[in-house]
CSV table of C-alpha atoms in Angstrom, one decimal:
chain,number,residue,atom,x,y,z
A,257,MET,CA,12.1,-22.4,12.5
A,258,GLN,CA,12.5,-26.0,11.9
A,259,ALA,CA,11.2,-29.1,13.5
A,260,SER,CA,11.6,-32.9,12.8
A,261,GLY,CA,9.5,-34.0,9.9
A,262,GLY,CA,10.5,-30.9,8.1
A,263,PHE,CA,7.9,-28.6,9.6
A,264,ARG,CA,9.3,-25.2,9.0
A,265,SER,CA,7.8,-21.7,9.4
A,266,ARG,CA,9.9,-19.0,7.8
A,267,LYS,CA,9.3,-15.5,5.9
A,268,ARG,CA,8.8,-16.1,2.2
A,269,ARG,CA,11.4,-13.8,0.7
A,270,ASN,CA,9.5,-12.9,-2.4
A,271,SER,CA,6.3,-12.3,-0.6
A,272,PRO,CA,5.2,-8.7,-0.2
A,273,PHE,CA,3.0,-9.8,2.8
A,274,GLY,CA,5.3,-11.7,5.0
A,275,GLU,CA,3.9,-14.0,7.8
A,276,PRO,CA,1.4,-13.3,10.4
A,277,GLY,CA,3.1,-11.9,13.4
A,278,TRP,CA,6.2,-10.7,11.5
A,279,HIS,CA,6.8,-7.0,11.9
A,280,GLY,CA,9.0,-6.4,9.0
A,281,PRO,CA,8.6,-3.7,6.3
A,282,TRP,CA,5.8,-5.4,4.7
A,283,ASP,CA,4.0,-6.5,8.1
A,284,PRO,CA,0.2,-6.1,7.1
A,285,GLU,CA,-0.8,-4.4,10.2
A,286,LEU,CA,2.0,-1.8,10.0
A,287,ALA,CA,1.8,-1.5,6.3
A,288,ALA,CA,-1.9,-0.9,6.6
A,289,GLY,CA,-1.3,1.9,9.1
A,290,ARG,CA,1.3,3.6,7.0
A,291,PHE,CA,-0.9,3.2,3.9
A,292,THR,CA,-3.6,5.1,5.3
A,293,GLY,CA,-1.9,7.4,7.9
A,294,ARG,CA,-5.6,7.4,9.7
A,295,SER,CA,-6.0,9.1,12.8
A,296,PRO,CA,-7.8,7.7,15.8
A,297,ARG,CA,-11.5,7.4,15.5
A,298,TRP,CA,-12.3,10.1,18.1
A,299,VAL,CA,-9.9,12.5,16.2
A,300,ARG,CA,-11.8,11.9,12.9
A,301,LEU,CA,-15.2,12.3,14.7
A,302,TRP,CA,-14.8,15.3,16.9
A,303,LEU,CA,-12.0,17.4,15.3
A,304,PRO,CA,-14.4,18.8,12.5
A,305,VAL,CA,-17.1,19.4,15.3
A,306,ILE,CA,-14.6,21.2,17.5
A,307,ILE,CA,-13.2,23.2,14.7
A,308,SER,CA,-16.5,24.2,13.1
A,309,PHE,CA,-17.8,25.2,16.7
A,310,PHE,CA,-14.9,27.3,17.7
A,311,VAL,CA,-14.5,29.0,14.6
A,312,GLN,CA,-18.2,29.7,13.5
A,313,VAL,CA,-19.6,30.7,16.8
A,314,PRO,CA,-17.0,33.4,17.7
A,315,ALA,CA,-17.2,34.4,13.9
A,316,VAL,CA,-20.9,35.3,14.3
A,317,PHE,CA,-20.2,37.9,17.1
A,318,VAL,CA,-17.1,39.2,15.2
A,319,GLN,CA,-19.3,39.7,12.1
A,320,TRP,CA,-22.0,41.3,13.9
A,321,ARG,CA,-20.0,43.8,15.7
A,322,VAL,CA,-18.0,44.6,12.6
A,323,GLN,CA,-21.3,45.2,10.6
A,324,HIS,CA,-23.1,47.2,13.1
A,325,ARG,CA,-20.3,48.7,14.8
A,326,LEU,CA,-22.3,48.3,18.1
A,327,GLU,CA,-21.7,46.7,21.5
A,328,PHE,CA,-23.0,43.2,21.9
A,329,ALA,CA,-25.6,44.5,24.2
A,330,GLY,CA,-27.0,47.0,21.7
A,331,ALA,CA,-27.8,44.2,19.1
A,332,SER,CA,-31.3,42.9,18.7
A,333,PRO,CA,-31.5,39.3,20.3
A,334,THR,CA,-33.7,38.1,17.5
A,335,GLU,CA,-31.0,39.3,14.8
A,336,LEU,CA,-28.3,37.9,16.7
A,337,LEU,CA,-29.8,34.6,17.6
A,338,ALA,CA,-30.8,33.6,13.9
A,339,PRO,CA,-27.0,33.5,12.5
A,340,LEU,CA,-25.9,31.9,15.9
A,341,ALA,CA,-28.4,29.3,15.4
A,342,LEU,CA,-27.3,28.8,11.8
A,343,ALA,CA,-23.7,28.6,13.0
A,344,LEU,CA,-24.5,25.9,15.5
A,345,VAL,CA,-26.2,23.9,13.0
A,346,GLY,CA,-23.2,22.7,11.1
A,347,PRO,CA,-21.0,21.4,14.2
A,348,VAL,CA,-24.2,19.7,15.7
A,349,ALA,CA,-25.1,17.9,12.5
A,350,LEU,CA,-21.5,16.9,11.9
A,351,ILE,CA,-21.8,14.6,15.0
A,352,GLY,CA,-23.8,12.3,12.8
A,353,ALA,CA,-21.7,12.5,9.7
A,354,ARG,CA,-20.1,9.2,10.3
A,355,ARG,CA,-23.7,7.4,10.2
A,356,PHE,CA,-25.7,9.7,8.0
A,357,PRO,CA,-23.3,11.4,5.8
A,358,GLY,CA,-25.8,12.2,3.0
A,359,PRO,CA,-28.6,13.9,5.0
A,360,VAL,CA,-25.9,15.8,7.1
A,361,VAL,CA,-24.4,17.3,3.9
A,362,ALA,CA,-27.7,18.4,2.8
A,363,ILE,CA,-28.9,19.9,6.1
A,364,VAL,CA,-25.4,21.9,6.4
A,365,ALA,CA,-26.0,23.0,2.8
A,366,ALA,CA,-29.3,24.3,3.8
A,367,ALA,CA,-27.8,26.1,6.8
A,368,ALA,CA,-25.3,27.6,4.6
A,369,GLY,CA,-27.9,29.0,2.0
A,370,ALA,CA,-30.1,30.4,5.0
A,371,ASP,CA,-27.1,32.1,6.2
A,372,LEU,CA,-26.5,33.6,3.0
A,373,LEU,CA,-29.8,35.3,3.0
A,374,LEU,CA,-29.4,36.6,6.6
A,375,ALA,CA,-26.0,37.6,6.6
A,376,SER,CA,-26.2,40.2,3.8
A,377,GLY,CA,-23.7,38.6,1.6
A,378,THR,CA,-20.8,37.2,3.6
A,379,ASP,CA,-19.2,33.8,2.8
A,380,GLY,CA,-19.8,33.2,6.5
A,381,PRO,CA,-19.3,30.5,9.1
A,382,PRO,CA,-21.5,27.7,7.9
A,383,TYR,CA,-19.2,27.1,5.0
A,384,ILE,CA,-16.7,25.6,7.2
A,385,SER,CA,-19.0,23.0,8.3
A,386,PHE,CA,-20.1,22.6,4.8
A,387,ALA,CA,-16.6,21.9,3.7
A,388,PHE,CA,-16.4,19.1,6.5
A,389,ALA,CA,-19.7,17.7,5.5
A,390,ILE,CA,-18.8,17.6,1.9
A,391,GLY,CA,-15.7,15.6,2.8
A,392,ALA,CA,-17.5,13.2,5.1
A,393,ALA,CA,-20.1,12.5,2.5
A,394,ILE,CA,-17.7,11.7,-0.4
A,395,VAL,CA,-15.3,9.6,1.7
A,396,ARG,CA,-18.3,7.7,3.2
A,397,GLY,CA,-19.9,6.8,-0.2
A,398,ALA,CA,-22.7,9.4,-0.1
A,399,ARG,CA,-21.2,11.2,-3.3
A,400,LEU,CA,-24.5,11.7,-5.0
A,401,TRP,CA,-25.8,13.7,-1.9
A,402,ALA,CA,-22.5,15.6,-1.9
A,403,TRP,CA,-22.6,16.6,-5.4
A,404,ILE,CA,-26.3,17.5,-5.2
A,405,SER,CA,-25.7,19.7,-2.3
A,406,ILE,CA,-22.7,21.3,-3.8
A,407,ALA,CA,-24.7,22.1,-7.1
A,408,VAL,CA,-27.5,23.5,-5.1
A,409,ALA,CA,-25.4,25.7,-2.8
A,410,TRP,CA,-23.3,26.9,-5.5
A,411,LEU,CA,-26.0,27.6,-7.9
A,412,GLY,CA,-28.1,29.2,-5.0
A,413,THR,CA,-25.0,31.4,-4.2
A,414,ILE,CA,-24.9,33.0,-7.5
A,415,THR,CA,-28.6,33.2,-8.0
A,416,LEU,CA,-29.2,34.8,-4.5
A,417,SER,CA,-26.4,37.1,-4.9
A,418,SER,CA,-27.9,38.3,-8.0
A,419,LEU,CA,-31.6,38.7,-6.8
A,420,PHE,CA,-31.0,40.4,-3.5
A,421,GLY,CA,-28.0,42.6,-5.0
A,422,LEU,CA,-25.5,41.1,-2.6
A,423,ASP,CA,-22.0,42.6,-2.8
A,424,TRP,CA,-20.5,39.4,-4.5
A,425,GLN,CA,-17.6,40.3,-6.8
A,426,PRO,CA,-16.4,37.7,-9.5
A,427,TRP,CA,-13.2,36.8,-7.7
A,428,ARG,CA,-15.4,36.0,-4.6
A,429,ILE,CA,-17.4,33.5,-6.8
A,430,VAL,CA,-14.2,32.1,-8.3
A,431,GLY,CA,-12.7,31.8,-4.8
A,432,ILE,CA,-15.7,29.7,-3.7
A,433,THR,CA,-15.5,27.5,-6.7
A,434,ILE,CA,-11.7,26.9,-6.2
A,435,GLY,CA,-12.2,26.0,-2.6
A,436,ILE,CA,-15.2,23.5,-3.5
A,437,LEU,CA,-12.9,21.9,-6.0
A,438,LEU,CA,-9.9,21.5,-3.5
A,439,ILE,CA,-12.3,20.1,-1.0
A,440,VAL,CA,-14.0,17.7,-3.3
A,441,GLY,CA,-10.4,16.8,-4.7
A,442,ALA,CA,-9.1,16.1,-1.2
A,443,ALA,CA,-12.2,14.0,-0.3
A,444,GLU,CA,-11.8,11.9,-3.5
A,445,GLY,CA,-8.1,11.3,-2.7
A,446,VAL,CA,-9.1,10.0,0.9
A,447,ARG,CA,-11.9,7.9,-0.6
A,448,ASN,CA,-9.5,6.3,-3.2
A,449,ARG,CA,-7.1,5.6,-0.4
A,450,ARG,CA,-9.8,3.7,1.5
A,451,GLU,CA,-10.8,1.7,-1.3
A,452,ARG,CA,-7.3,0.8,-1.9
A,453,LEU,CA,-7.0,0.0,1.7
A,454,ASP,CA,-10.1,-2.2,1.7
A,455,ARG,CA,-8.7,-4.4,-1.2
A,456,PHE,CA,-5.3,-4.5,0.5
A,457,ARG,CA,-6.9,-6.0,3.5
A,458,ALA,CA,-9.0,-8.3,1.5
A,459,THR,CA,-5.8,-9.6,-0.1
A,460,ILE,CA,-4.2,-10.1,3.1
A,461,ALA,CA,-7.1,-12.0,4.6
A,462,THR,CA,-7.1,-14.3,1.4
A,463,ARG,CA,-3.3,-14.6,1.7
A,464,ARG,CA,-3.8,-15.5,5.4
A,465,GLN,CA,-6.5,-17.9,4.8
A,466,SER,CA,-4.5,-19.9,2.1
A,467,GLU,CA,-1.4,-19.9,4.6
A,468,VAL,CA,-3.6,-21.1,7.2
A,469,GLN,CA,-4.9,-24.1,5.1
A,470,ALA,CA,-1.4,-24.8,3.7
A,471,GLU,CA,-0.2,-24.8,7.3
A,472,ARG,CA,-3.0,-27.4,8.3
A,473,VAL,CA,-2.2,-29.5,5.3
A,474,ARG,CA,1.5,-29.5,6.3
A,475,ILE,CA,0.8,-30.4,9.9
A,476,ALA,CA,-1.4,-33.3,9.0
A,477,ARG,CA,1.1,-34.7,6.4
A,478,GLU,CA,3.9,-34.5,9.1
A,479,LEU,CA,1.9,-35.9,11.8
A,480,HIS,CA,0.8,-38.7,9.5
A,481,ASP,CA,4.2,-39.5,8.4
A,482,VAL,CA,5.7,-39.5,11.9
A,483,LEU,CA,2.8,-41.4,13.6
A,484,ALA,CA,1.9,-43.9,10.9
A,485,HIS,CA,5.5,-45.2,10.6
A,486,SER,CA,6.1,-45.2,14.6
A,487,LEU,CA,2.7,-46.8,15.3
A,488,SER,CA,3.2,-49.4,12.7
A,489,GLN,CA,6.6,-50.5,14.3
A,490,ILE,CA,5.0,-50.5,17.6
A,491,ASN,CA,2.2,-52.7,16.5
A,492,VAL,CA,4.6,-55.2,15.0
A,493,GLN,CA,7.0,-55.2,17.9
A,494,ALA,CA,4.0,-55.5,20.3
A,495,SER,CA,2.7,-58.5,18.5
A,496,VAL,CA,6.2,-60.2,18.4
A,497,GLY,CA,6.5,-59.4,22.1
A,498,LEU,CA,3.0,-61.1,22.8
A,499,HIS,CA,4.0,-64.2,20.7
A,500,LEU,CA,7.2,-64.6,22.3
A,501,MET,CA,6.4,-63.6,26.0
A,502,GLU,CA,6.3,-67.2,27.4
A,503,LYS,CA,8.6,-69.2,25.2
A,504,GLN,CA,11.5,-66.6,24.5
A,505,PRO,CA,11.2,-64.0,27.1
A,506,GLU,CA,14.6,-62.5,26.2
A,507,LYS,CA,13.5,-61.7,22.7
A,508,ALA,CA,10.1,-60.6,24.0
A,509,ALA,CA,12.1,-58.1,26.3
A,510,ALA,CA,14.0,-56.9,23.1
A,511,ALA,CA,10.8,-56.1,21.3
A,512,LEU,CA,9.5,-54.2,24.4
A,513,ALA,CA,12.8,-52.2,24.4
A,514,SER,CA,12.3,-51.6,20.6
A,515,ILE,CA,8.6,-50.3,21.5
A,516,LYS,CA,10.1,-48.0,24.0
A,517,ASP,CA,12.8,-46.5,21.7
A,518,THR,CA,10.2,-46.1,18.9
A,519,SER,CA,7.6,-44.4,21.0
A,520,LYS,CA,10.3,-42.1,22.5
A,521,THR,CA,11.3,-41.1,19.0
A,522,ALA,CA,7.9,-40.6,17.8
A,523,LEU,CA,6.9,-38.5,20.8
A,524,ASP,CA,10.1,-36.3,20.3
A,525,GLU,CA,9.0,-35.8,16.7
A,526,VAL,CA,5.5,-34.9,17.5
A,527,ARG,CA,6.6,-32.6,20.2
A,528,SER,CA,8.9,-31.0,17.8
A,529,VAL,CA,6.0,-30.5,15.2
A,530,LEU,CA,3.6,-29.1,17.7
A,531,GLY,CA,6.5,-27.0,19.3
A,532,VAL,CA,6.8,-24.9,16.2
A,533,LEU,CA,3.2,-23.8,16.7
A,534,ARG,CA,3.6,-23.1,20.4
A,535,ALA,CA,7.2,-22.3,21.4
A,536,GLU,CA,7.8,-22.6,25.0
A,537,SER,CA,8.6,-19.3,26.8
A,538,GLY,CA,12.1,-18.7,27.0
A,539,THR,CA,13.2,-20.8,24.1
A,540,ASP,CA,14.6,-19.4,20.8
A,541,PRO,CA,11.8,-20.1,18.3
A,542,SER,CA,14.3,-19.9,15.4
A,543,ALA,CA,16.4,-22.9,16.7
A,544,PRO,CA,15.6,-26.5,15.4
A,545,LEU,CA,13.9,-28.5,18.0
A,546,VAL,CA,15.2,-31.8,16.8
A,547,PRO,CA,17.5,-32.9,13.9
A,548,GLU,CA,15.6,-32.6,10.5
A,549,PRO,CA,15.4,-36.1,8.8
A,550,ASP,CA,17.8,-36.5,6.0
A,551,LEU,CA,19.5,-39.1,3.7
A,552,ALA,CA,21.9,-40.0,6.5
A,553,ARG,CA,19.0,-41.3,8.7
A,554,LEU,CA,17.8,-43.8,5.8
A,555,ALA,CA,20.2,-46.4,7.1
A,556,GLY,CA,18.6,-46.2,10.5
A,557,LEU,CA,15.2,-46.3,9.0
A,558,ALA,CA,16.1,-49.5,6.9
A,559,ALA,CA,17.6,-51.3,9.9
A,560,SER,CA,14.4,-50.5,11.9
A,561,VAL,CA,12.1,-51.8,9.2
A,562,THR,CA,14.6,-54.9,8.9
A,563,SER,CA,14.0,-55.5,12.5
A,564,GLN,CA,10.4,-56.1,11.9
A,565,GLY,CA,11.0,-58.9,9.6
A,566,VAL,CA,11.4,-57.2,6.2
A,567,ASP,CA,14.7,-57.3,4.7
A,568,VAL,CA,15.6,-54.0,3.3
A,569,SER,CA,18.5,-53.2,1.1
A,570,LEU,CA,19.4,-49.6,0.6
A,571,ASP,CA,21.4,-48.3,-2.4
A,572,ASN,CA,22.1,-44.5,-2.2
A,573,ARG,CA,23.9,-43.3,-5.2
A,574,LEU,CA,23.2,-39.6,-4.5
A,575,GLY,CA,25.9,-37.1,-3.8
A,576,ALA,CA,25.0,-33.6,-2.4
A,577,VAL,CA,21.2,-33.0,-2.2
A,578,PRO,CA,19.4,-30.0,-1.0
A,579,GLN,CA,17.9,-30.1,2.3
A,580,ALA,CA,14.5,-29.9,0.9
A,581,VAL,CA,15.0,-32.9,-1.4
A,582,GLN,CA,16.6,-34.8,1.3
A,583,LEU,CA,13.5,-34.5,3.5
A,584,ALA,CA,10.9,-35.3,0.8
A,585,VAL,CA,13.0,-38.4,-0.3
A,586,TYR,CA,13.2,-39.5,3.5
A,587,ARG,CA,9.4,-39.1,4.1
A,588,ILE,CA,8.7,-40.8,0.8
A,589,VAL,CA,10.8,-43.7,1.6
A,590,GLN,CA,9.6,-43.8,5.3
A,591,GLU,CA,6.0,-44.0,4.1
A,592,SER,CA,6.6,-46.7,1.6
A,593,LEU,CA,8.4,-48.7,3.9
A,594,THR,CA,5.6,-48.3,6.5
A,595,ASN,CA,3.1,-49.6,3.7
A,596,VAL,CA,5.2,-52.4,3.0
A,597,VAL,CA,5.4,-53.5,6.8
A,598,ARG,CA,1.8,-52.8,7.3
A,599,HIS,CA,0.0,-54.2,4.2
A,600,ALA,CA,2.2,-55.9,1.8
A,601,ARG,CA,3.0,-59.2,3.7
A,602,ALA,CA,6.6,-58.9,2.0
A,603,THR,CA,9.9,-60.5,3.0
A,604,THR,CA,12.3,-58.1,1.2
A,605,ALA,CA,12.2,-54.6,-0.1
A,606,GLY,CA,14.7,-52.4,-2.0
A,607,VAL,CA,15.3,-48.9,-1.8
A,608,LEU,CA,17.3,-47.1,-4.7
A,609,LEU,CA,18.3,-43.5,-4.7
A,610,GLU,CA,20.0,-42.2,-8.0
A,611,GLU,CA,20.4,-39.3,-10.3
A,612,VAL,CA,19.0,-39.8,-13.8
A,613,ASP,CA,18.7,-37.2,-16.6
A,614,GLY,CA,19.0,-34.2,-14.3
A,615,GLU,CA,16.5,-35.7,-11.8
A,616,TYR,CA,16.6,-37.2,-8.5
A,617,ARG,CA,14.8,-40.6,-8.8
A,618,VAL,CA,13.6,-42.7,-5.5
A,619,SER,CA,12.5,-46.2,-6.1
A,620,VAL,CA,11.1,-48.5,-3.3
A,621,THR,CA,10.2,-52.0,-4.3
A,622,ASP,CA,8.9,-55.1,-2.5
A,623,ASP,CA,8.0,-58.7,-3.1
A,624,GLY,CA,4.8,-58.6,-1.3
A,625,ALA,CA,1.1,-59.0,-2.5
A,626,GLY,CA,0.6,-56.1,-4.6
A,627,VAL,CA,-1.8,-53.3,-5.3
A,628,SER,CA,-4.5,-54.9,-3.0
A,629,ALA,CA,-2.2,-55.2,0.0
A,630,HIS,CA,-1.1,-51.6,-0.6
A,631,SER,CA,-4.4,-50.1,-0.5
A,632,ASP,CA,-4.2,-47.3,1.9
A,633,THR,CA,-6.6,-48.0,4.9
A,634,SER,CA,-6.1,-44.7,6.3
A,635,GLY,CA,-8.1,-43.2,3.7
A,636,GLY,CA,-5.6,-42.4,1.2
A,637,ARG,CA,-3.5,-39.8,3.4
A,638,GLY,CA,-0.2,-41.7,3.0
A,639,LEU,CA,-0.2,-42.0,-0.7
A,640,LEU,CA,-1.6,-38.4,-0.9
A,641,GLY,CA,1.2,-37.2,1.3
A,642,MET,CA,3.9,-38.7,-0.8
A,643,HIS,CA,2.3,-37.2,-4.0
A,644,GLU,CA,2.2,-33.8,-2.3
A,645,ARG,CA,5.9,-33.9,-1.2
A,646,ALA,CA,7.0,-34.7,-4.7
A,647,GLU,CA,4.7,-32.1,-6.4
A,648,LEU,CA,5.7,-29.3,-3.9
A,649,LEU,CA,9.4,-29.7,-5.4
A,650,GLY,CA,8.1,-30.0,-9.0
A,651,GLY,CA,8.4,-33.8,-9.3
A,652,THR,CA,6.1,-36.6,-9.8
A,653,LEU,CA,5.3,-39.9,-7.9
A,654,ASP,CA,4.0,-43.1,-9.4
A,655,ALA,CA,3.0,-46.2,-7.5
A,656,GLY,CA,1.6,-49.6,-8.7
A,657,PRO,CA,1.9,-53.4,-8.7
A,658,LEU,CA,4.8,-55.0,-10.6
A,659,PRO,CA,3.9,-57.7,-13.4
A,660,GLY,CA,5.7,-60.4,-11.5
A,661,GLY,CA,4.2,-59.5,-8.0
A,662,GLY,CA,5.2,-57.0,-5.5
A,663,PHE,CA,4.7,-53.3,-5.6
A,664,ARG,CA,6.9,-50.3,-6.6
A,665,VAL,CA,6.9,-46.6,-5.7
A,666,VAL,CA,8.9,-44.3,-7.8
A,667,ALA,CA,9.4,-40.5,-7.2
A,668,THR,CA,11.3,-38.1,-9.5
A,669,ILE,CA,12.3,-34.7,-8.3
A,670,PRO,CA,14.0,-32.2,-10.6
A,671,LYS,CA,17.3,-30.9,-9.5
A,672,LYS,CA,16.0,-27.3,-10.0
A,673,ALA,CA,14.2,-27.9,-6.7
A,674,SER,CA,17.5,-27.0,-5.1
A,675,ASP,CA,17.0,-23.3,-6.6
A,676,SER,CA,13.6,-22.9,-4.9
A,677,GLU,CA,14.2,-24.7,-1.7
A,678,LYS,CA,13.7,-21.3,0.5
A,679,ASP,CA,10.4,-20.9,-0.9
A,680,VAL,CA,9.0,-24.5,-0.8
A,681,PRO,CA,6.6,-24.9,2.4
A,682,GLN,CA,7.7,-28.0,4.1
C-alpha cells in the first residue's frame, strides 16, 4: 500500500512475524495456534474430569463384583461406599486443578494411597485422576508438589504392598514406574511448549510495539512534510493577496488561486496518508491513493517556491534512481526549500542533485541570513525528519551556514540503498 508522501504499509519479506492483520504463513495469531495445538478451554478443564468419572466410578463396581463374585445387592454398603467415595475424590478435585494444581495433586495422591489400602492390591481407579493431576501440576508450575506427590505415592505403593502382603509382582511396580515417567515426560513437554509460546508472544508484542512506534514516527514525518510546505506557501500567498488586494486586484486573485491549488494538493496528500490507515470500504487497500512524490515533481516544486519570491535553480544530474531514494530526495529538498521561504529571507536558492563516488548527493543552498534564520521554529521536527530520511537509507545529512552568508543542506545516500528498498519503512 502506498500513499503520497511515501507512506507505505507492506509485509517485510525477511520478517518471520509479518504485519498485524496479515494472515500469512507466519501470522502471529495463526502461528501461535499451530505452535501449541491447544484445545478450547472447556475441553482442557472438563475432559479430565469426565474421563476420570466415567472410568473410575464404573470400575469400582466392576472390581467389586469380580472380587466378591456377588450381586451388587449382596455387598455391604459400607464396603462399597468407601472405594466409591475415593473414586469420586479424583474427578471432583480435578475441577480445581487449573487454579490449585499443587493441592489437587496432593489430594488425589492421598486418595490413591487410601484406595491401595482398601482395594487389596489393585492399581485401581484413583490412579487415572492421579495421572491427570500430575500433568496439571507440572504444566501449571506446581512441579515441586507433583514430584513430592509422585515420590510419596510411589514409595507408599512399594512400602504398603510389602507391609500388607499385597499381591504386587515386580512387573506391576515396573509398569507403574514406566507409566509415571511417561506422564511426567508428556507434562514436561507441554510445559516447555507453553514456555516457548510465552516467549513467542512476548517477542510478537515487542515487535508490534516497535512497529507501532515506527508507524507513528512515519506518520508524523509525512504529515509534517506535507503540511509545513503547503501551509508555508499558503501563508506567503495570503500575505501577498492582502498586500495587493486594493492596488492590484488581479495579482491578489492569482494569489488566492494559488492558495486554492496549494490547499487542494495538501488536502489530497493528507487524505492519502490517512487513507492508508483507514481505507474506505469497497476500495482496494493495495492501490496507491495518489502518485508518490519523485524527482520528476521537483521542477513543479521549484516553480512553486519561485512564485513565492525565491528564485530557485534546479540542476538534476541523476539518472535512474530507486523509488525510495527519489522519495527521500524529494522530501529533503521540499523541507529545505520550505525553510528557505519561511526563515531565510533569501532571494535565490539552488538545488543540485548528482552522483559522487557511488553516492547520491543532494545539495540545497540559499543566499539568506544563515543559521539563525534557519532555526527550526517547529521544535526541530523538520530538520530531524530530514536526518531520519537520510539515515533510513544508510546516508547522512549535514546542515549549516556558509562562510560568505547563506545556508546549505547536504544529504548523501549510498547507492546500495536500492538493494534494500523493499525493506525500508517509508
